[in-house]
Amino acid sequence: MRYTKLLIPTVKETPADAVVVSHRLMLRAGFIRKLAAGIYTYLPLAQRTFTKVANIVREEMNRAGAQELLMPAVAPAELWQESGRWDQYGPELLRFKDRKGGDFIIGPTHEEVITALVRDEVKSYKQLPLNLYQIQTKFRDEVRPRFGLMRGREFTMKDAYSFHVDNADAHREYDNMYAAYCRIFARCGLRFRAVEADTGSIGGNRSHEFQVLADSGEDAIVFTVDDKGRPSYGANVELAPIARPERAPETPGQPACVVETPHKKTIDDVAKFLGLAHDRVLKAVLFLVDNNAVMAVCRGDRDVNEIKLKKALGAKQVRLLTDDEARRKGLVPGYAGPAALDAPEVTVVVDIGVQGLAGLVCGANKEGEHRVQVAEGRDFAVAIWGDLTTAQKGDRCGKNGDVYDAARGIEVGHVFFLGTKYSSAMKATFQGEDKVERLCVMGCYGIGVTRTAAAAIEQNHDDDGIRWPAPIAPFHVSLVALGNEAETMDLASKMEGAWEAQGIEVLFDDRDERPGVKFKDHDLIGCPVRVAVGGKSLKEGVVEVKLRTDTKEQTKKVPVAEAVAFVTGLVSGLLADAKRAADEAESRH
Ligand code: ATP
Ligand code: MG
């Protein structure tokens, strides 16, 4: 395709409001334009990439036995009232009235619509299982739409929903989708990890996020690898289980005593004041857990995590206590500690990382005082131990005992075992073989198509621009004419035709611009292979071929006669690598 015929409005300046690389580069390389906060027009280059991502998703979903349909983006409020989410979802749900005054929403996700459909159409176990998916525009009125397509308000999602006769079959499909997702992200040419994720309010017991590895990612994850370097376990840090420490208990020293620490309330203040390391100061965080006051205790260098606390206590709701609430329960905010605590209404939970420690400092439960030389066991007894802290690199995994490594990730996909949450709320039943009426067991599976493309950029770029993985690049080849002499243009046109005949997509830069200007634009746009034709090299009978990931020095001079076959081989190789990675990823996970 000719550059001069395409709308590719590249810009030199870095847009002021774009803080992440993908946002910046998509604006600069002429992929997107903003219409309103979190709402973008996808220009031709972006649309080509999104179509490729969507097609990979489609092929793999079909291969896994799912069926594509398309539901309306707009849905009546009644369905959301039935599921209870009309009240629960909050302001992210965009609601509006039609001309008759009826309440409607623009779908942020489609559990309600699909469950209503299946309730009406499926009557018998003979019609199950079903896995139905769509690739569609979603709308979520995010509080802080930012980072361009990474967190838009309007975005493209593949959402799939499966329906089963029992839990076992729903879990089988979960595994099937998990494998399909591994193939999808590998086929997109991305480095990713599947990690265990919180099941939140849905309460199902299985959920995995697919995280594209990138330093700019919003999510922190930890993972272990086996002796062959293959991922063996991974989880979001919020719920990654930590094993009990393997060290021997420390020997308690002098008896504990109280010291004055006026106005020293934070871990940092206390540690500095007493000349101790943070891990010697106990952190006591005060929570209200299902209406009970709880003191959660961990080492001062760690953080108590609400998701883990909730799990440790088998609780439904957790929030911090206000200072006033804490005082009413007999606690002294800023000076609370587990030793010599006289607050019978307060439950104390201690993180396993505190086990066997001595020489500690904790709040003395009196304004302006701390207790020093405190030893776990001697100075306070623990009724409830828990794994309470956010996992870090270097912790031992509670699942397999291996040491965690850490990374940052961008959530591009999510698989979820839903159980009967929606089928029971909306009465989606079927008649079993034994004529008994049962609830469908469900799973749901989402992929952010536009976010996947943005994540690809976060993972693959350099100072000059994007480095698209070949399978989702807008074009495979940037063909740059160096000058517009007839010989150059003829040869370039012939090459373009030869490649296109073989299904290789070419962005033919026929502009009347200096080579330097063209090269800059192509580096920005980021197609995987660049071919330069004309000028001095053509006089030598060669064209210059460079991968976007190559340095300038790695540019290859290929004789004109061999150029078509050479580049065809390069592109086919890159695409084949991703296909092979998909098979590997599936067998590895
Ligand atoms: P997040 O935690 O990032 O807000 P989520 O967990 O709410 O996402 P899901 O409901 O699991 O998202 O949606 C499925 C997929 O849709 C996500 O994995 C992500 O790829 C994509 N997605 C969700 N919200 C957005 C958004 N605001 N912009 C772009 N993609 C999104
Ligand atoms: Mg999610």
Coordinates of C-alpha atoms and ligand atoms in Angstrom, one line a residue:
M1 CA 0.0 0.0 0.0
R2 CA 1.3 3.5 -0.9
Y3 CA 2.2 5.7 2.0
T4 CA 0.9 8.8 0.0
K5 CA -2.6 7.2 -0.1
L6 CA -2.9 6.4 3.6
L7 CA -3.8 8.6 6.5
I8 CA -0.7 8.4 8.7
P9 CA -0.5 11.7 10.5
T10 CA 2.9 11.3 12.3
V11 CA 4.0 14.1 14.6
K12 CA 7.4 15.1 15.9
E13 CA 6.5 16.6 19.3
T14 CA 5.7 14.4 22.3
P15 CA 2.1 15.1 23.3
A16 CA 1.9 16.7 26.7
D17 CA -0.8 14.6 28.3
A18 CA 0.7 11.3 27.2
V19 CA 2.7 9.8 30.1
V20 CA 3.1 6.2 29.0
V21 CA 5.1 5.0 26.0
S22 CA 2.3 3.3 24.2
H23 CA 0.0 6.3 24.4
R24 CA 2.9 8.6 23.3
L25 CA 3.9 6.4 20.4
M26 CA 0.4 5.7 19.2
L27 CA -0.3 9.4 19.0
R28 CA 3.1 10.3 17.4
A29 CA 3.1 7.5 14.9
G30 CA -0.4 8.4 13.7
F31 CA -2.3 5.4 15.1
I32 CA -4.9 7.1 17.3
R33 CA -6.5 10.5 17.9
K34 CA -8.4 11.5 21.0
L35 CA -12.1 12.5 20.7
A36 CA -12.8 12.9 24.5
A37 CA -11.2 11.6 27.7
G38 CA -10.6 7.8 27.2
I39 CA -12.3 7.8 23.8
Y40 CA -10.2 7.5 20.7
T41 CA -10.5 7.2 16.9
Y42 CA -8.5 4.3 15.6
L43 CA -6.8 5.5 12.5
P44 CA -5.9 3.1 9.6
L45 CA -2.6 1.8 11.1
A46 CA -4.2 1.0 14.5
Q47 CA -7.2 -0.6 12.8
R48 CA -4.9 -2.9 10.9
T49 CA -3.2 -4.0 14.1
F50 CA -6.4 -4.4 16.1
T51 CA -7.9 -6.5 13.3
K52 CA -4.8 -8.8 13.5
V53 CA -5.1 -9.1 17.2
A54 CA -8.8 -9.8 16.9
N55 CA -8.3 -12.4 14.2
I56 CA -5.7 -14.3 16.3
V57 CA -8.2 -14.2 19.1
R58 CA -11.0 -15.4 16.8
E59 CA -8.9 -18.2 15.3
E60 CA -7.9 -19.6 18.7
M61 CA -11.3 -19.3 20.2
N62 CA -12.8 -21.1 17.3
R63 CA -10.0 -23.7 17.5
A64 CA -10.9 -24.2 21.1
G65 CA -14.6 -24.9 20.2
A66 CA -16.2 -21.5 21.1
Q67 CA -18.8 -19.9 18.8
E68 CA -18.8 -16.2 17.8
L69 CA -22.0 -14.2 18.2
L70 CA -22.6 -10.5 18.6
M71 CA -24.8 -9.0 21.3
P72 CA -26.1 -5.5 21.4
A73 CA -23.8 -2.9 23.1
V74 CA -26.9 -1.3 24.7
A75 CA -28.9 -3.3 27.3
P76 CA -32.1 -2.6 29.3
A77 CA -31.7 -1.9 33.0
E78 CA -34.1 -4.7 34.0
L79 CA -31.4 -7.4 33.2
W80 CA -28.9 -5.6 35.5
Q81 CA -31.5 -5.2 38.2
E82 CA -32.2 -9.0 38.0
S83 CA -28.5 -9.8 38.6
G84 CA -28.2 -7.1 41.3
R85 CA -25.5 -5.3 39.5
W86 CA -27.6 -2.2 38.7
D87 CA -27.0 -1.3 42.3
Q88 CA -23.6 -2.8 42.8
Y89 CA -21.7 -1.7 39.8
G90 CA -21.3 2.0 40.6
P91 CA -20.5 5.0 38.4
E92 CA -18.4 3.0 36.0
L93 CA -21.6 1.8 34.5
L94 CA -22.8 4.3 31.9
R95 CA -26.6 4.6 32.3
F96 CA -29.0 6.6 30.2
K97 CA -32.7 6.9 29.4
D98 CA -34.3 6.4 26.0
R99 CA -37.1 8.7 24.7
K100 CA -39.8 6.8 26.6
G101 CA -37.9 7.2 29.9
G102 CA -36.7 3.6 30.1
D103 CA -33.4 3.0 31.8
F104 CA -30.6 1.5 29.7
I105 CA -26.8 0.9 30.0
I106 CA -23.9 0.7 27.6
G107 CA -22.3 -2.7 28.3
P108 CA -19.1 -2.8 30.3
T109 CA -19.3 -6.6 30.2
H110 CA -22.1 -8.9 29.1
E111 CA -22.9 -11.6 31.8
E112 CA -26.5 -10.4 32.1
V113 CA -27.3 -10.4 28.4
I114 CA -25.8 -13.8 27.7
T115 CA -27.3 -15.4 30.7
A116 CA -30.7 -14.1 29.7
L117 CA -30.2 -15.5 26.2
V118 CA -29.1 -18.9 27.4
R119 CA -32.0 -19.0 29.9
D120 CA -34.4 -18.5 27.1
E121 CA -32.8 -20.8 24.5
V122 CA -31.3 -23.7 26.5
K123 CA -33.7 -26.1 28.1
S124 CA -31.9 -29.4 28.2
Y125 CA -28.6 -30.9 29.2
K126 CA -28.4 -32.0 25.6
Q127 CA -27.7 -28.4 24.5
L128 CA -24.7 -28.0 26.9
P129 CA -21.9 -27.2 27.1
L130 CA -21.8 -23.9 25.2
N131 CA -19.1 -21.4 24.9
L132 CA -20.2 -18.1 23.2
Y133 CA -18.0 -15.1 22.5
Q134 CA -18.0 -11.8 20.8
I135 CA -15.5 -9.1 19.9
Q136 CA -17.1 -5.8 20.7
T137 CA -16.9 -2.2 21.8
K138 CA -17.2 -1.9 25.6
F139 CA -17.8 1.2 27.7
R140 CA -16.6 1.7 31.3
D141 CA -16.8 5.2 32.7
E142 CA -13.4 4.7 34.4
V143 CA -12.6 7.3 37.2
R144 CA -9.2 8.0 35.7
P145 CA -9.2 7.3 32.0
R146 CA -5.5 7.6 31.2
F147 CA -2.6 5.9 29.5
G148 CA -4.4 6.1 26.1
L149 CA -5.7 2.7 25.1
M150 CA -4.3 1.0 28.1
R151 CA -7.2 2.3 30.2
G152 CA -9.7 3.8 27.9
R153 CA -13.4 4.4 28.6
E154 CA -14.4 2.9 25.2
F155 CA -12.3 -0.1 24.2
T156 CA -12.6 -3.4 22.3
M157 CA -12.9 -6.6 24.3
K158 CA -13.3 -10.2 23.4
D159 CA -15.7 -11.6 26.0
A160 CA -16.6 -15.2 26.2
Y161 CA -19.1 -17.0 28.5
S162 CA -19.5 -20.7 28.9
F163 CA -22.4 -22.8 30.3
H164 CA -22.1 -26.3 31.8
V165 CA -24.1 -29.0 33.4
D166 CA -21.7 -29.2 36.4
N167 CA -18.6 -27.9 38.1
A168 CA -16.3 -30.5 36.6
D169 CA -17.3 -29.6 33.1
A170 CA -16.9 -25.9 33.8
H171 CA -13.4 -26.5 35.2
R172 CA -12.5 -28.5 32.0
E173 CA -13.5 -25.5 29.9
Y174 CA -11.6 -23.2 32.2
D175 CA -8.4 -25.2 31.4
N176 CA -9.3 -25.2 27.7
M177 CA -9.6 -21.4 27.7
Y178 CA -6.4 -21.1 29.8
A179 CA -4.6 -23.0 27.1
A180 CA -6.2 -21.0 24.3
Y181 CA -5.1 -17.8 26.0
C182 CA -1.5 -19.0 26.2
R183 CA -1.7 -19.6 22.5
I184 CA -3.2 -16.3 21.8
F185 CA -0.7 -14.2 23.6
A186 CA 2.2 -16.2 22.3
R187 CA 0.9 -15.9 18.7
C188 CA 0.7 -12.1 19.2
G189 CA 4.5 -12.4 19.8
L190 CA 4.3 -11.3 23.5
R191 CA 6.2 -12.3 26.6
F192 CA 3.5 -12.9 29.3
R193 CA 2.7 -14.8 32.4
A194 CA -0.6 -16.3 33.6
V195 CA -1.0 -15.5 37.3
E196 CA -3.5 -16.4 40.0
A197 CA -5.8 -13.5 40.6
D198 CA -8.3 -12.4 43.3
T199 CA -11.8 -13.7 42.7
G200 CA -13.1 -10.6 44.5
S201 CA -16.9 -10.3 45.1
I202 CA -17.7 -13.1 42.6
G203 CA -16.4 -15.6 45.1
G204 CA -15.7 -18.3 42.6
N205 CA -12.5 -20.2 43.5
R206 CA -10.5 -19.9 40.3
S207 CA -9.3 -16.9 38.4
H208 CA -6.2 -16.2 36.4
E209 CA -4.9 -13.0 34.8
F210 CA -2.7 -13.0 31.7
Q211 CA -0.1 -10.3 32.2
V212 CA 2.1 -9.0 29.5
L213 CA 5.5 -8.4 31.1
A214 CA 6.5 -4.7 31.0
D215 CA 8.2 -2.4 33.5
S216 CA 5.5 0.2 33.0
G217 CA 2.7 -2.3 34.0
E218 CA 0.3 -1.3 36.7
D219 CA 0.2 -4.8 38.3
A220 CA 2.9 -6.3 40.4
I221 CA 3.3 -10.1 40.1
V222 CA 5.6 -12.7 41.5
F223 CA 6.4 -16.1 40.0
T224 CA 8.6 -19.1 40.3
V225 CA 10.2 -21.1 37.5
D226 CA 11.2 -24.8 37.4
D227 CA 14.7 -26.1 36.8
K228 CA 14.2 -25.8 33.1
G229 CA 13.3 -22.1 33.5
R230 CA 9.6 -22.7 32.7
P231 CA 7.0 -20.9 34.8
S232 CA 5.8 -23.1 37.6
Y233 CA 3.6 -20.7 39.6
G234 CA 2.6 -17.1 39.4
A235 CA 0.3 -14.8 41.2
N236 CA -0.6 -11.2 41.7
V237 CA 1.4 -10.0 44.8
E238 CA -1.8 -9.3 46.6
L239 CA -2.6 -12.9 47.0
A240 CA 0.7 -14.8 46.3
P241 CA 1.1 -17.2 49.2
I242 CA 4.3 -16.9 51.2
A243 CA 5.7 -19.9 53.0
R244 CA 6.6 -19.8 56.7
P245 CA 10.2 -18.5 57.2
E246 CA 12.8 -21.3 57.5
R247 CA 15.0 -19.6 60.0
A248 CA 15.6 -20.8 63.6
P249 CA 13.8 -18.8 66.4
E250 CA 15.9 -15.9 67.8
T251 CA 16.9 -16.1 71.4
P252 CA 15.1 -13.5 73.5
G253 CA 17.5 -11.0 75.2
Q254 CA 16.8 -8.7 78.1
P255 CA 13.3 -8.4 79.5
A256 CA 11.0 -6.1 77.5
C257 CA 10.5 -2.6 78.8
V258 CA 8.7 0.6 77.9
V259 CA 10.5 3.7 76.5
E260 CA 9.1 7.1 75.7
T261 CA 8.7 7.9 72.0
P262 CA 6.8 11.1 71.9
H263 CA 5.2 11.9 68.5
K264 CA 6.9 8.9 66.9
K265 CA 4.0 7.2 65.3
T266 CA 5.2 5.9 61.9
I267 CA 7.5 2.9 61.4
D268 CA 10.0 5.2 59.9
D269 CA 10.0 7.7 62.8
V270 CA 10.2 4.9 65.4
A271 CA 13.0 3.1 63.6
K272 CA 15.1 6.3 63.2
F273 CA 14.5 7.4 66.8
L274 CA 15.5 4.1 68.3
G275 CA 18.3 3.5 65.7
L276 CA 16.8 0.2 64.5
A277 CA 16.1 -1.4 61.1
H278 CA 12.5 -1.3 59.9
D279 CA 12.1 -5.0 60.1
R280 CA 12.6 -4.8 63.9
V281 CA 9.6 -2.5 64.4
L282 CA 6.3 -4.3 64.4
K283 CA 3.6 -2.7 62.3
A284 CA 0.1 -3.0 63.8
V285 CA -2.7 -2.0 61.4
L286 CA -6.2 -1.7 62.8
F287 CA -9.1 -3.0 60.7
L288 CA -12.8 -3.5 60.9
V289 CA -13.4 -7.0 59.7
D290 CA -17.1 -8.0 59.3
N291 CA -17.9 -5.7 62.3
N292 CA -15.1 -6.9 64.5
A293 CA -12.0 -4.9 65.5
V294 CA -8.8 -6.6 64.3
M295 CA -5.2 -5.7 64.9
A296 CA -3.1 -7.1 62.1
V297 CA 0.6 -7.3 62.9
C298 CA 3.6 -7.7 60.6
R299 CA 7.2 -6.6 60.3
G300 CA 7.7 -2.9 59.8
D301 CA 9.3 -3.4 56.4
R302 CA 6.2 -5.2 55.0
D303 CA 2.6 -4.3 54.3
V304 CA -0.6 -6.0 55.5
N305 CA -2.7 -6.8 52.5
E306 CA -6.5 -6.6 52.8
I307 CA -7.1 -9.4 50.4
K308 CA -4.9 -11.8 52.4
L309 CA -6.3 -10.6 55.7
K310 CA -9.8 -11.3 54.4
K311 CA -8.8 -14.7 53.3
A312 CA -7.0 -15.5 56.6
L313 CA -10.1 -14.6 58.6
G314 CA -12.6 -16.1 56.2
A315 CA -14.2 -12.6 56.2
K316 CA -16.5 -10.9 53.7
Q317 CA -15.6 -7.2 54.3
V318 CA -12.5 -5.5 55.4
R319 CA -11.8 -1.8 56.0
L320 CA -9.4 0.3 58.1
L321 CA -10.7 1.5 61.5
T322 CA -10.9 5.2 61.9
D323 CA -8.9 6.6 64.9
D324 CA -12.1 7.3 66.8
E325 CA -13.4 3.8 66.3
A326 CA -10.0 2.4 67.4
R327 CA -10.1 4.5 70.6
R328 CA -13.6 3.3 71.4
K329 CA -12.2 -0.3 71.2
G330 CA -9.5 0.6 73.7
L331 CA -6.7 1.0 71.1
V332 CA -4.2 3.8 70.9
P333 CA -3.7 4.8 67.2
G334 CA 0.0 5.1 66.4
Y335 CA 1.0 3.3 69.5
A336 CA -0.9 0.0 69.2
G337 CA 1.0 -3.3 69.7
P338 CA 0.3 -7.0 70.4
A339 CA 2.2 -7.1 73.7
A340 CA 0.5 -6.1 77.0
L341 CA -2.7 -5.3 75.1
D342 CA -5.8 -4.8 77.2
A343 CA -8.6 -4.7 74.6
P344 CA -10.7 -7.8 75.0
E345 CA -12.9 -6.9 71.9
V346 CA -9.9 -6.8 69.6
T347 CA -8.8 -9.9 67.6
V348 CA -5.0 -10.0 67.0
V349 CA -3.7 -11.7 63.9
V350 CA 0.0 -11.9 63.3
D351 CA 1.8 -12.5 60.1
I352 CA 3.9 -15.7 59.9
G353 CA 6.9 -13.6 59.0
V354 CA 7.0 -12.5 62.7
Q355 CA 7.3 -16.0 64.0
G356 CA 10.3 -16.6 66.2
L357 CA 11.6 -13.0 66.1
A358 CA 13.1 -11.3 69.2
G359 CA 14.5 -7.8 69.9
L360 CA 11.4 -6.2 68.5
V361 CA 9.8 -2.9 69.1
C362 CA 6.0 -2.4 69.2
G363 CA 3.5 0.2 70.4
A364 CA 3.1 0.1 74.2
N365 CA -0.7 0.8 73.8
K366 CA -0.1 4.1 75.6
E367 CA 0.2 7.5 74.0
G368 CA 3.8 8.4 73.2
E369 CA 5.3 5.0 74.3
H370 CA 6.8 2.0 72.7
R371 CA 7.9 -1.4 74.2
V372 CA 11.4 -2.6 73.3
Q373 CA 13.2 -5.9 73.5
V374 CA 10.0 -7.6 72.7
A375 CA 10.1 -11.3 71.8
E376 CA 7.4 -13.2 70.0
G377 CA 6.2 -16.1 72.3
R378 CA 7.7 -14.6 75.4
D379 CA 6.0 -11.2 75.4
F380 CA 2.9 -11.9 73.4
A381 CA 1.2 -15.1 72.5
V382 CA -0.3 -15.5 69.1
A383 CA -3.8 -17.0 68.8
I384 CA -4.1 -16.5 65.0
W385 CA -1.2 -16.7 62.6
G386 CA -1.8 -15.7 59.0
D387 CA 0.0 -15.1 55.8
L388 CA -0.9 -11.4 55.7
T389 CA 1.7 -9.5 53.7
T390 CA 2.1 -8.5 50.0
A391 CA 4.6 -10.9 48.4
Q392 CA 8.0 -9.7 47.2
K393 CA 10.9 -10.9 45.2
G394 CA 12.9 -13.2 47.5
D395 CA 10.0 -14.6 49.5
R396 CA 9.5 -18.3 49.4
C397 CA 6.3 -19.4 47.5
G398 CA 3.7 -21.0 49.7
K399 CA 2.7 -23.4 47.0
N400 CA 6.0 -24.9 46.0
G401 CA 8.6 -23.5 48.4
D402 CA 10.7 -21.9 45.6
V403 CA 11.9 -18.4 45.8
Y404 CA 9.8 -15.8 44.1
D405 CA 11.0 -13.5 41.3
A406 CA 9.1 -10.3 40.7
A407 CA 7.9 -8.5 37.6
R408 CA 5.5 -5.9 36.5
G409 CA 2.7 -6.7 34.2
I410 CA -0.2 -5.4 32.1
E411 CA -3.4 -7.4 32.5
V412 CA -4.5 -8.2 29.0
G413 CA -6.7 -11.2 29.7
H414 CA -8.7 -12.7 32.5
V415 CA -10.3 -16.1 32.9
F416 CA -12.9 -16.6 35.6
F417 CA -14.8 -19.6 37.1
L418 CA -18.1 -18.0 37.9
G419 CA -20.1 -21.0 39.2
T420 CA -23.8 -20.2 39.5
K421 CA -23.6 -16.5 40.5
Y422 CA -25.5 -15.3 37.4
S423 CA -27.5 -18.4 36.7
S424 CA -29.0 -18.4 40.2
A425 CA -29.7 -14.7 40.2
M426 CA -31.3 -14.9 36.7
K427 CA -32.7 -18.4 37.0
A428 CA -30.8 -19.9 34.0
T429 CA -31.6 -23.6 34.5
F430 CA -31.7 -26.7 32.3
Q431 CA -33.3 -30.1 32.7
G432 CA -30.7 -32.8 33.5
E433 CA -30.7 -36.3 32.1
D434 CA -32.6 -37.4 35.3
K435 CA -35.3 -34.8 34.6
V436 CA -34.1 -32.7 37.5
E437 CA -34.0 -28.9 36.9
R438 CA -30.5 -27.5 37.6
L439 CA -28.6 -24.2 37.4
C440 CA -26.1 -23.8 34.6
V441 CA -22.5 -23.5 35.9
M442 CA -20.7 -20.7 34.2
G443 CA -17.2 -19.3 33.3
C444 CA -16.3 -16.1 31.7
Y445 CA -13.2 -15.1 29.8
G446 CA -12.1 -11.6 28.6
I447 CA -9.3 -10.2 26.5
G448 CA -8.7 -6.5 25.9
V449 CA -8.0 -6.3 22.2
T450 CA -7.0 -2.7 22.2
R451 CA -5.1 -3.0 25.5
T452 CA -3.2 -6.0 24.1
A453 CA -1.9 -3.8 21.2
A454 CA -1.0 -1.0 23.7
A455 CA 0.8 -3.6 25.9
A456 CA 2.7 -4.9 22.9
I457 CA 4.1 -1.4 22.5
E458 CA 5.0 -1.1 26.2
Q459 CA 6.9 -4.3 25.9
N460 CA 8.5 -3.6 22.4
H461 CA 9.8 -0.2 21.7
D462 CA 13.0 1.9 21.8
D463 CA 13.8 5.6 21.8
D464 CA 12.9 5.9 18.1
G465 CA 9.5 4.2 18.2
I466 CA 7.5 1.0 18.2
R467 CA 9.0 -2.4 17.4
W468 CA 5.9 -4.4 16.6
P469 CA 6.0 -8.2 16.9
A470 CA 5.5 -9.4 13.3
P471 CA 2.1 -11.1 13.8
I472 CA 0.4 -7.8 14.9
A473 CA 2.4 -5.2 13.0
P474 CA 0.2 -3.0 10.8
F475 CA 2.4 -4.0 7.9
H476 CA 5.2 -6.6 7.7
V477 CA 7.5 -4.6 5.5
S478 CA 8.3 -0.9 5.3
L479 CA 9.6 -0.4 1.7
V480 CA 11.4 2.9 1.5
A481 CA 12.2 4.5 -1.9
L482 CA 15.4 6.5 -1.7
G483 CA 14.6 9.2 -4.2
N484 CA 12.0 9.1 -6.9
E485 CA 13.9 8.2 -10.0
A486 CA 12.0 5.9 -12.4
E487 CA 14.4 3.0 -11.9
T488 CA 13.9 3.2 -8.1
M489 CA 10.2 3.5 -8.3
D490 CA 9.9 0.7 -10.8
L491 CA 11.9 -1.7 -8.8
A492 CA 10.1 -0.8 -5.6
S493 CA 6.7 -1.3 -7.2
K494 CA 7.7 -4.7 -8.6
M495 CA 8.9 -5.8 -5.2
E496 CA 5.8 -4.6 -3.6
G497 CA 3.7 -6.5 -6.1
A498 CA 5.8 -9.7 -5.6
W499 CA 5.4 -9.6 -1.8
E500 CA 1.8 -8.8 -1.8
A501 CA 1.1 -11.7 -4.1
Q502 CA 2.5 -13.9 -1.3
G503 CA 0.4 -12.3 1.4
I504 CA 3.2 -10.1 2.7
E505 CA 1.9 -6.7 3.6
V506 CA 4.0 -3.7 2.4
L507 CA 3.9 -0.1 3.4
F508 CA 5.5 1.4 0.3
D509 CA 6.9 4.9 1.1
D510 CA 6.5 6.7 -2.2
R511 CA 6.6 10.2 -0.6
D512 CA 8.8 12.9 -2.0
E513 CA 10.8 13.2 1.2
R514 CA 14.5 12.9 2.2
P515 CA 15.6 9.4 3.3
G516 CA 16.3 10.6 6.8
V517 CA 12.7 11.8 7.2
K518 CA 11.3 8.5 5.9
F519 CA 13.5 6.4 8.1
K520 CA 12.4 8.4 11.1
D521 CA 8.8 7.8 10.4
H522 CA 9.3 4.1 9.8
D523 CA 11.2 3.7 13.0
L524 CA 8.3 5.4 14.7
I525 CA 5.7 3.2 13.0
G526 CA 7.7 0.1 13.8
C527 CA 7.1 -2.5 11.1
P528 CA 9.4 -5.5 11.6
V529 CA 11.4 -5.3 8.3
R530 CA 12.6 -2.3 6.5
V531 CA 13.8 -2.4 2.9
A532 CA 15.5 0.6 1.4
V533 CA 15.7 0.8 -2.4
G534 CA 17.5 3.3 -4.6
G535 CA 20.4 5.8 -4.4
K536 CA 24.0 4.6 -4.0
S537 CA 23.2 1.0 -3.0
L538 CA 21.0 0.5 -6.1
K539 CA 24.0 1.5 -8.3
E540 CA 25.9 -1.2 -6.5
G541 CA 23.0 -3.6 -7.4
V542 CA 21.8 -4.1 -3.8
V543 CA 18.9 -3.1 -1.6
E544 CA 19.3 -2.5 2.2
V545 CA 17.4 -4.8 4.5
K546 CA 17.2 -4.1 8.2
L547 CA 15.0 -5.6 11.0
R548 CA 13.5 -3.0 13.2
T549 CA 15.3 -4.7 16.1
D550 CA 18.7 -4.5 14.3
T551 CA 21.2 -1.8 14.8
K552 CA 22.3 0.3 11.8
E553 CA 25.5 -1.7 11.6
Q554 CA 23.4 -4.9 11.2
T555 CA 21.8 -3.6 8.0
K556 CA 22.2 -6.2 5.2
K557 CA 23.0 -5.5 1.6
V558 CA 21.1 -8.0 -0.5
P559 CA 21.5 -8.3 -4.3
V560 CA 18.5 -7.0 -6.1
A561 CA 17.8 -10.3 -7.7
E562 CA 17.6 -12.1 -4.3
A563 CA 15.8 -9.4 -2.4
V564 CA 12.2 -10.6 -2.9
A565 CA 13.0 -14.1 -1.7
F566 CA 15.2 -12.9 1.1
V567 CA 12.6 -10.7 2.6
T568 CA 9.9 -13.3 2.1
G569 CA 12.0 -15.7 4.0
L570 CA 12.6 -13.2 6.8
V571 CA 8.9 -12.4 7.2
S572 CA 7.8 -16.0 7.0
G573 CA 10.4 -16.9 9.6
L574 CA 9.2 -14.2 12.0
L575 CA 5.6 -15.3 11.6
A576 CA 6.5 -19.0 12.0
D577 CA 8.4 -18.2 15.2
A578 CA 5.2 -16.9 16.8
K579 CA 3.2 -20.0 15.7
R580 CA 5.8 -22.2 17.2
A581 CA 5.8 -20.2 20.4
A582 CA 2.0 -20.8 20.6
D583 CA 2.5 -24.6 20.5
E584 CA 5.2 -24.3 23.1
A585 CA 3.2 -22.0 25.4
E586 CA 0.3 -24.3 25.3
S587 CA 2.3 -27.4 26.3
R588 CA 4.4 -25.4 28.9
H589 CA 1.5 -24.1 30.9
Ligands
ATP1 P1 -8.6 -3.6 35.3 O1 -8.3 -4.3 36.5 O2 -7.4 -3.3 34.4 O3 -9.5 -2.4 35.4 P2 -10.6 -5.5 34.9 O4 -10.1 -6.5 35.7 O5 -11.7 -4.6 35.4 O6 -9.4 -4.6 34.4 P3 -12.0 -7.3 33.2 O7 -13.3 -7.1 33.7 O8 -11.3 -8.5 33.7 O9 -11.1 -6.0 33.5 O10 -12.0 -7.2 31.6 C1 -11.3 -8.1 30.7 C2 -10.2 -7.4 30.0 O11 -10.6 -6.2 29.4 C3 -9.1 -7.0 30.8 O12 -8.2 -8.1 31.1 C4 -8.4 -5.9 30.0 O13 -7.6 -6.5 29.0 C5 -9.6 -5.3 29.3 N1 -9.9 -4.0 29.9 C6 -10.6 -3.8 31.0 N2 -10.8 -2.5 31.3 C7 -10.2 -1.8 30.3 C8 -10.1 -0.4 29.9 N3 -10.5 0.5 30.7 N4 -9.4 -0.1 28.8 C9 -8.9 -1.1 28.0 N5 -9.0 -2.4 28.2 C10 -9.7 -2.8 29.4
MG2 MG -9.7 -8.4 35.3

